[in-house]
Coordinates of C-alpha atoms in Angstrom, one line a residue:
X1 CA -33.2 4.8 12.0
X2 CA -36.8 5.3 11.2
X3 CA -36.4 6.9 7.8
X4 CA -33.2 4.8 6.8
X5 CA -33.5 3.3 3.5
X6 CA -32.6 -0.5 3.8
X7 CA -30.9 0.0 0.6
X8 CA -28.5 2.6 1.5
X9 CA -28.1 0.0 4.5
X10 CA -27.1 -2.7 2.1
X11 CA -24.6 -0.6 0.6
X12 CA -23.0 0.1 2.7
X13 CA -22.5 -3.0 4.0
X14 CA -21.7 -4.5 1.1
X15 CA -18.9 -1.9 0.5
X16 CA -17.2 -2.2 3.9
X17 CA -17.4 -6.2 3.3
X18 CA -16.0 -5.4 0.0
X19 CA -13.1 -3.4 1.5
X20 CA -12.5 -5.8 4.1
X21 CA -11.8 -8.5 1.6
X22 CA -8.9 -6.4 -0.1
X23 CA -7.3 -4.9 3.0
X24 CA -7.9 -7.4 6.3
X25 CA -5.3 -10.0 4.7
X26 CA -2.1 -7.4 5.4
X27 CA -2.6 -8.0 9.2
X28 CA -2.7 -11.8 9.0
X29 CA 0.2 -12.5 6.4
X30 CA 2.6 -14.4 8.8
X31 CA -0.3 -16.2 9.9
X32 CA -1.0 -17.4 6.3
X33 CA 2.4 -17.8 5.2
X34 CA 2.9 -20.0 8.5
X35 CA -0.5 -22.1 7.3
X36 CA -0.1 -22.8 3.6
X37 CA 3.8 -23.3 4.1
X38 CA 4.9 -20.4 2.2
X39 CA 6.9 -17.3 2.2
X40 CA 5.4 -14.4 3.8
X41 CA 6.6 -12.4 0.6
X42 CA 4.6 -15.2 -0.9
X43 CA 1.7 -14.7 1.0
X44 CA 2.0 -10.8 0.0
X45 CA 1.3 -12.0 -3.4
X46 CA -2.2 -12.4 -2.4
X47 CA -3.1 -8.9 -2.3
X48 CA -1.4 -8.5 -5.7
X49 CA -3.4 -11.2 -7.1
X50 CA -6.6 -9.2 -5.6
X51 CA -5.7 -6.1 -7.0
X52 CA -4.7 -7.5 -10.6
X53 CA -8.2 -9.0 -10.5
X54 CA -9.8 -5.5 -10.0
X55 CA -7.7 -4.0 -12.2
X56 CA -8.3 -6.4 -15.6
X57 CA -11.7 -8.4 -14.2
X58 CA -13.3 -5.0 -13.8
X59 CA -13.1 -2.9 -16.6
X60 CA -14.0 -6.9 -18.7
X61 CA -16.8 -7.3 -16.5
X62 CA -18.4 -3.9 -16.9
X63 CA -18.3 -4.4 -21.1
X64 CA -19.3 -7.6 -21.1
X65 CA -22.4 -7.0 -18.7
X66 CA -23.2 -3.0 -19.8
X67 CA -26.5 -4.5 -21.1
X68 CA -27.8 -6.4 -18.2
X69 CA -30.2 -5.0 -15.6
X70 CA -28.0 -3.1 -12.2
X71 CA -30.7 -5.2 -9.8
X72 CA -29.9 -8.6 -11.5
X73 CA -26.0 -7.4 -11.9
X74 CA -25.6 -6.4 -8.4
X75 CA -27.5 -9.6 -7.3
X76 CA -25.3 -11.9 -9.3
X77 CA -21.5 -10.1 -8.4
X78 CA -22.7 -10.4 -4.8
X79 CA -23.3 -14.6 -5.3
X80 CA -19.6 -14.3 -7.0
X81 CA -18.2 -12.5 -3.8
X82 CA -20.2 -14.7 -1.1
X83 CA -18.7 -17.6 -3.1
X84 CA -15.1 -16.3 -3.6
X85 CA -14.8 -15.9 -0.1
X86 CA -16.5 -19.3 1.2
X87 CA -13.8 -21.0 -1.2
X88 CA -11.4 -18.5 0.4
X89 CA -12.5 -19.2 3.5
X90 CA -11.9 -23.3 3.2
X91 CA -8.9 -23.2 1.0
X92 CA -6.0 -25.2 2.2
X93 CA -3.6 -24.6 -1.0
X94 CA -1.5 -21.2 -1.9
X95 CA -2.5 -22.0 -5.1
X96 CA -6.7 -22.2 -4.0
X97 CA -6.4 -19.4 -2.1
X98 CA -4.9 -17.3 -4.9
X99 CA -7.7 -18.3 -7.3
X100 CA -10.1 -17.5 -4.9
X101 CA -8.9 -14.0 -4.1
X102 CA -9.0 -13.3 -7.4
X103 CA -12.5 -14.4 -8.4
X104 CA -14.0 -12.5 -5.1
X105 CA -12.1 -9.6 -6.6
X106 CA -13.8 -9.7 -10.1
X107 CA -16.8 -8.7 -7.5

């Protein structure tokens, strides 16, 4: 650990958190379904909602900020996933909880 870059460090972390996001809601969707009072196929629309985000927030994200500087970039998409997820993480609406997937996913 001497020579280990606390860069490479962050990125990785930052890429298992990442993951985590998408994936660690499968596990937990009775659980959710049960909490915000809807159907667990309901709840399942959660990850859909994460993965459409990726899918048309990314490719908008990365034409609308080509110009900007990585270190600021990274810095600011980080803010938008540590905020996703605290909204996420207090949400007590279906509805909240969907918009706040999908913001973290823009990430």
């Amino acid at each position: 650990m001497k020579n280990f870059p606390i860069a490479i460090f962050a990125l990785t972390l930052g890429a298992f958190s990442i993951g985590m996001t998408e994936f660690v809601i499968m596990g937990l969707l009775p659980n959710v379904a049960n909490d915000l009072h809807v159907s667990i196929s309901a709840s399942g629309q959660l990850i859909t909602g994460y993965a459409l985000g990726v899918a048309v927030g990314g490719p908008i994200l990365t034409l609308s900020t080509g110009k900007m500087s990585r270190k600021r970039l990274l810095i600011l998409l980080m803010i938008l996933f540590v905020a996703g997820n605290a909204v996420a993480a207090i949400s007590t609406s279906y509805g909240l909880l969907m918009a706040a997937r999908i913001l973290t996913s823009f990430a």
